[in-house]
mmCIF file of C-alpha atoms in Angstrom:
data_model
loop_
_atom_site.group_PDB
_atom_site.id
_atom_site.type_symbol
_atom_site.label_atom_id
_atom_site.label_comp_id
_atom_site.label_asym_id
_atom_site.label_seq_id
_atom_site.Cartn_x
_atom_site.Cartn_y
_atom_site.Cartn_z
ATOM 1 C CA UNK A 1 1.119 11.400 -3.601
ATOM 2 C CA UNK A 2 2.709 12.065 -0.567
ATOM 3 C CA UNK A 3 5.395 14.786 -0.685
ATOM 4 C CA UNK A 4 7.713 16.733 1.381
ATOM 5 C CA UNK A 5 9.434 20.157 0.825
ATOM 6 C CA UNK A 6 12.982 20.047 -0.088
ATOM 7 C CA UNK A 7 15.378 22.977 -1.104
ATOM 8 C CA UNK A 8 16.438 22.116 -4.372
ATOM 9 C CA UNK A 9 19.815 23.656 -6.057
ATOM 10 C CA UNK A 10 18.453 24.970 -9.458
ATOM 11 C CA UNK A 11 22.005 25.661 -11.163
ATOM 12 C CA UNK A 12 21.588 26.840 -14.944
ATOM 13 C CA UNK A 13 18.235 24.562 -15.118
ATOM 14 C CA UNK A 14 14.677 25.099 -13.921
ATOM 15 C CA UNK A 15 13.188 23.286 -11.650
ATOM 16 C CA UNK A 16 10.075 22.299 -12.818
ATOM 17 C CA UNK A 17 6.465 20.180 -11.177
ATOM 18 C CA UNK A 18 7.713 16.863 -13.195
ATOM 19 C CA UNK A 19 11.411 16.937 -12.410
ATOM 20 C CA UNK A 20 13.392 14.307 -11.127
ATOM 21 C CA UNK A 21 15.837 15.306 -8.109
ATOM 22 C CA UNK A 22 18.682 13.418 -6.538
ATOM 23 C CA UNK A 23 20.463 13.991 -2.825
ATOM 24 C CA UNK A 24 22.739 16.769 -3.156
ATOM 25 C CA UNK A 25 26.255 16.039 -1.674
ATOM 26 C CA UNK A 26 27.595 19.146 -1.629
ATOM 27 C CA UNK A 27 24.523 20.625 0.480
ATOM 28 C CA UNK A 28 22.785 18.574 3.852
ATOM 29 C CA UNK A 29 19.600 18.248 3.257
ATOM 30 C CA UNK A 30 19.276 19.817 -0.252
ATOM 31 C CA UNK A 31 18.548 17.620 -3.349
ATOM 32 C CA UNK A 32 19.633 18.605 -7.045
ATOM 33 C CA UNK A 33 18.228 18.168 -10.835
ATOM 34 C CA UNK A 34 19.209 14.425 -11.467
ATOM 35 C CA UNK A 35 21.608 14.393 -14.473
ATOM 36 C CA UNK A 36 23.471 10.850 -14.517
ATOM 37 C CA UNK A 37 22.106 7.727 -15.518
ATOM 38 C CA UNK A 38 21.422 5.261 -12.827
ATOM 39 C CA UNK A 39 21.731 7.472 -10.056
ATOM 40 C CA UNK A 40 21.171 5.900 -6.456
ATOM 41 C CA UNK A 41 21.388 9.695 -4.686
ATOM 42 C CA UNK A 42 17.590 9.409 -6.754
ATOM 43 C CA UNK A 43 15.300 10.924 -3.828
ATOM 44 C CA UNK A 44 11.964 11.518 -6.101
ATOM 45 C CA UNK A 45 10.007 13.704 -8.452
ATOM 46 C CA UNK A 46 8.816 17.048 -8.270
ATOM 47 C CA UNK A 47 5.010 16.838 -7.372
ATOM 48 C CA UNK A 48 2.212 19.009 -9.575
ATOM 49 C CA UNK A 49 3.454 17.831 -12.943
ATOM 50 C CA UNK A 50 0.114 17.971 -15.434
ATOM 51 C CA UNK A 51 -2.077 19.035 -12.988
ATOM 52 C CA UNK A 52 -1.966 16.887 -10.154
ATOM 53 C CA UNK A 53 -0.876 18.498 -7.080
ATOM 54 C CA UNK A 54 0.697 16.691 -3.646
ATOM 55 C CA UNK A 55 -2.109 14.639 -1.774
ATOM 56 C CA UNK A 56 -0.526 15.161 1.498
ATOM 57 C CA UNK A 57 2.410 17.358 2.188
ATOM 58 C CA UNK A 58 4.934 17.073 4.833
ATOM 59 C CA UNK A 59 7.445 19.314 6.178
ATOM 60 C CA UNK A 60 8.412 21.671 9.370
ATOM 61 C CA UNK A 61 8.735 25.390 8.178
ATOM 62 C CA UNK A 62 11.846 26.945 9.885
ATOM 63 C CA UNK A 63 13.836 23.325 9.812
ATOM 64 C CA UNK A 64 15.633 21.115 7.454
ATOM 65 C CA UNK A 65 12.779 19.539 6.618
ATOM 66 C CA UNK A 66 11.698 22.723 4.791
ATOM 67 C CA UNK A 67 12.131 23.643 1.782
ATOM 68 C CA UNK A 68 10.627 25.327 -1.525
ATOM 69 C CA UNK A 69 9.754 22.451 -3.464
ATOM 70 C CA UNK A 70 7.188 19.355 -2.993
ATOM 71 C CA UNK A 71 8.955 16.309 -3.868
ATOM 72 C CA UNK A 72 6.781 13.232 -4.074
ATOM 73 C CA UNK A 73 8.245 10.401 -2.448
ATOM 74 C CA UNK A 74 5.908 7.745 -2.414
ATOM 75 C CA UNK A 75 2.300 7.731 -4.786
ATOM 76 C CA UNK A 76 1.353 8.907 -8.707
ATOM 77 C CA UNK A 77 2.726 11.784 -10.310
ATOM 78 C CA UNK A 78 3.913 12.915 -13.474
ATOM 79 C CA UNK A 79 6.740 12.243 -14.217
ATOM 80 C CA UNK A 80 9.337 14.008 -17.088
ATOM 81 C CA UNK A 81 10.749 10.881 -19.228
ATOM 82 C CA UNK A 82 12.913 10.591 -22.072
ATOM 83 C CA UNK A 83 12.157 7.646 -24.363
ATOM 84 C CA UNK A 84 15.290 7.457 -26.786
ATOM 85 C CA UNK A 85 16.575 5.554 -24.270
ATOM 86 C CA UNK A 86 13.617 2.644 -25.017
ATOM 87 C CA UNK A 87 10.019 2.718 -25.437
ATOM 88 C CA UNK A 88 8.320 3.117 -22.123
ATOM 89 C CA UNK A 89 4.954 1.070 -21.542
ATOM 90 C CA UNK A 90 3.021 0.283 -17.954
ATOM 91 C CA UNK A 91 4.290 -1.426 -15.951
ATOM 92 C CA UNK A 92 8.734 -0.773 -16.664
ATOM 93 C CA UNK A 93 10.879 0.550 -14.318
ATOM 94 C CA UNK A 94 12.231 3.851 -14.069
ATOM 95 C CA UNK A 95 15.420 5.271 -13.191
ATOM 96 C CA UNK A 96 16.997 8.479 -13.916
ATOM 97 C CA UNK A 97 18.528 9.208 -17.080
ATOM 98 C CA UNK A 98 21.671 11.746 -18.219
ATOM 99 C CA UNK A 99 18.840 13.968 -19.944
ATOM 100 C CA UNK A 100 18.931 16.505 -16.959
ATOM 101 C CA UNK A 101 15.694 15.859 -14.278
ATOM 102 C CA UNK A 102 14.422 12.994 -16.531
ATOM 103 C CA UNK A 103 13.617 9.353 -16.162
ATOM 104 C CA UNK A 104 14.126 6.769 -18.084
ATOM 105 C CA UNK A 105 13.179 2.884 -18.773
ATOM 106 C CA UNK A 106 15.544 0.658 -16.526
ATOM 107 C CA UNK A 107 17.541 -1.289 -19.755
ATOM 108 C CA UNK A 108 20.145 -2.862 -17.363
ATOM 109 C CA UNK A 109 19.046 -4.131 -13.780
ATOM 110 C CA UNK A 110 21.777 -4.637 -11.907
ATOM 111 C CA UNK A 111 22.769 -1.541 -12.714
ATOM 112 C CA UNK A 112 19.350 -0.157 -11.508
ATOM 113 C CA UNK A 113 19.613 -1.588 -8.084
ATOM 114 C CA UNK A 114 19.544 1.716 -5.721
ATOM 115 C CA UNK A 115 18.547 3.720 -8.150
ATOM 116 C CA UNK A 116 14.807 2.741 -9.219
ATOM 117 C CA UNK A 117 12.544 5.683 -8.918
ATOM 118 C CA UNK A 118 9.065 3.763 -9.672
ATOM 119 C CA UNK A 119 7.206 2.138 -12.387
ATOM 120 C CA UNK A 120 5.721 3.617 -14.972
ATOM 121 C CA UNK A 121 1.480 3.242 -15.498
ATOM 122 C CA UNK A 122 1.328 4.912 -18.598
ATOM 123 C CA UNK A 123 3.341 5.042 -21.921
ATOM 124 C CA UNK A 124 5.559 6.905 -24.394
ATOM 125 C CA UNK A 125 6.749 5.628 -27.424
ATOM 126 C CA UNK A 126 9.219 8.062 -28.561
ATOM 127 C CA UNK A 127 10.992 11.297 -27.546
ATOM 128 C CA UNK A 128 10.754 13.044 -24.453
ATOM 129 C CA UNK A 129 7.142 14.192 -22.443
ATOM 130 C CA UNK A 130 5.332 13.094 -18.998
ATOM 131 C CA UNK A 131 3.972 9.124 -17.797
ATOM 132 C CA UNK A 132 2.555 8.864 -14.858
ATOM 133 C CA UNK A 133 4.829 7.350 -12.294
ATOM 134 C CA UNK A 134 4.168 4.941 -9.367
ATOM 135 C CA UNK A 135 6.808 6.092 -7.032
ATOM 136 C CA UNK A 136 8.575 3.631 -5.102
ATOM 137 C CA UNK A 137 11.936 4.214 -4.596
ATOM 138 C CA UNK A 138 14.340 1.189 -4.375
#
């Protein structure tokens, strides 16, 4: 994937390699755990979920394009999904979900529009765990 460092506010939830982030108003520059459905402030996913760790990593220590965190913005990475909101297979859309820094299947597109984080190349059936995401924000 390709990543880039971003300060992300943690608040009373970690931040973890799998987490979905969104563009924090309240701080230029910053991004937060996403935590609404649908979100279009969606910015990407926190790279080194399961393993695999940014392929190339941007960023300029000492400026605003610094930060502690890689967050992939283009590529594969794992991804944190919740399925009770629909089975997710290869190949579905994903877009955040209320179930703080998780994705989920896209169940209403025009509601999705802004706020597609990628599609999905593996599955889960049930619950909440990691798929491996293409990520291609829209």
């Amino acid at each position: 994937d390709l990543s880039e460092n971003f300060d992300v506010a943690t608040g009373a939830r970690a931040v973890e390699p799998g987490s979905v982030v969104s563009i924090d108003p309240d701080q230029p520059g910053a991004l937060r755990l996403s935590e609404t459905a649908y979100d279009r402030k969606v910015a990407g996913i926190v790279s080194g979920a399961d393993g695999v760790k940014p392929g190339l990593l941007m960023g300029q220590v000492g400026s605003v394009a610094d930060g502690e965190y890689p967050v992939a913005l283009t590529g594969r990475v794992f991804c944190k999904v919740d399925a009770s909101f629909g089975t997710i297979e290869p190949g579905d859309l994903l877009t955040t979900s209320p179930t703080p820094g998780h994705a989920m299947k896209v169940g209403d597109h025009d509601q999705a529009q802004g706020a597609i984080l990628g599609k999905a190349m593996t599955a889960l059936e049930a619950g909440q765990g990691t798929v491996l995401v293409l990520v291609t924000l829209q």
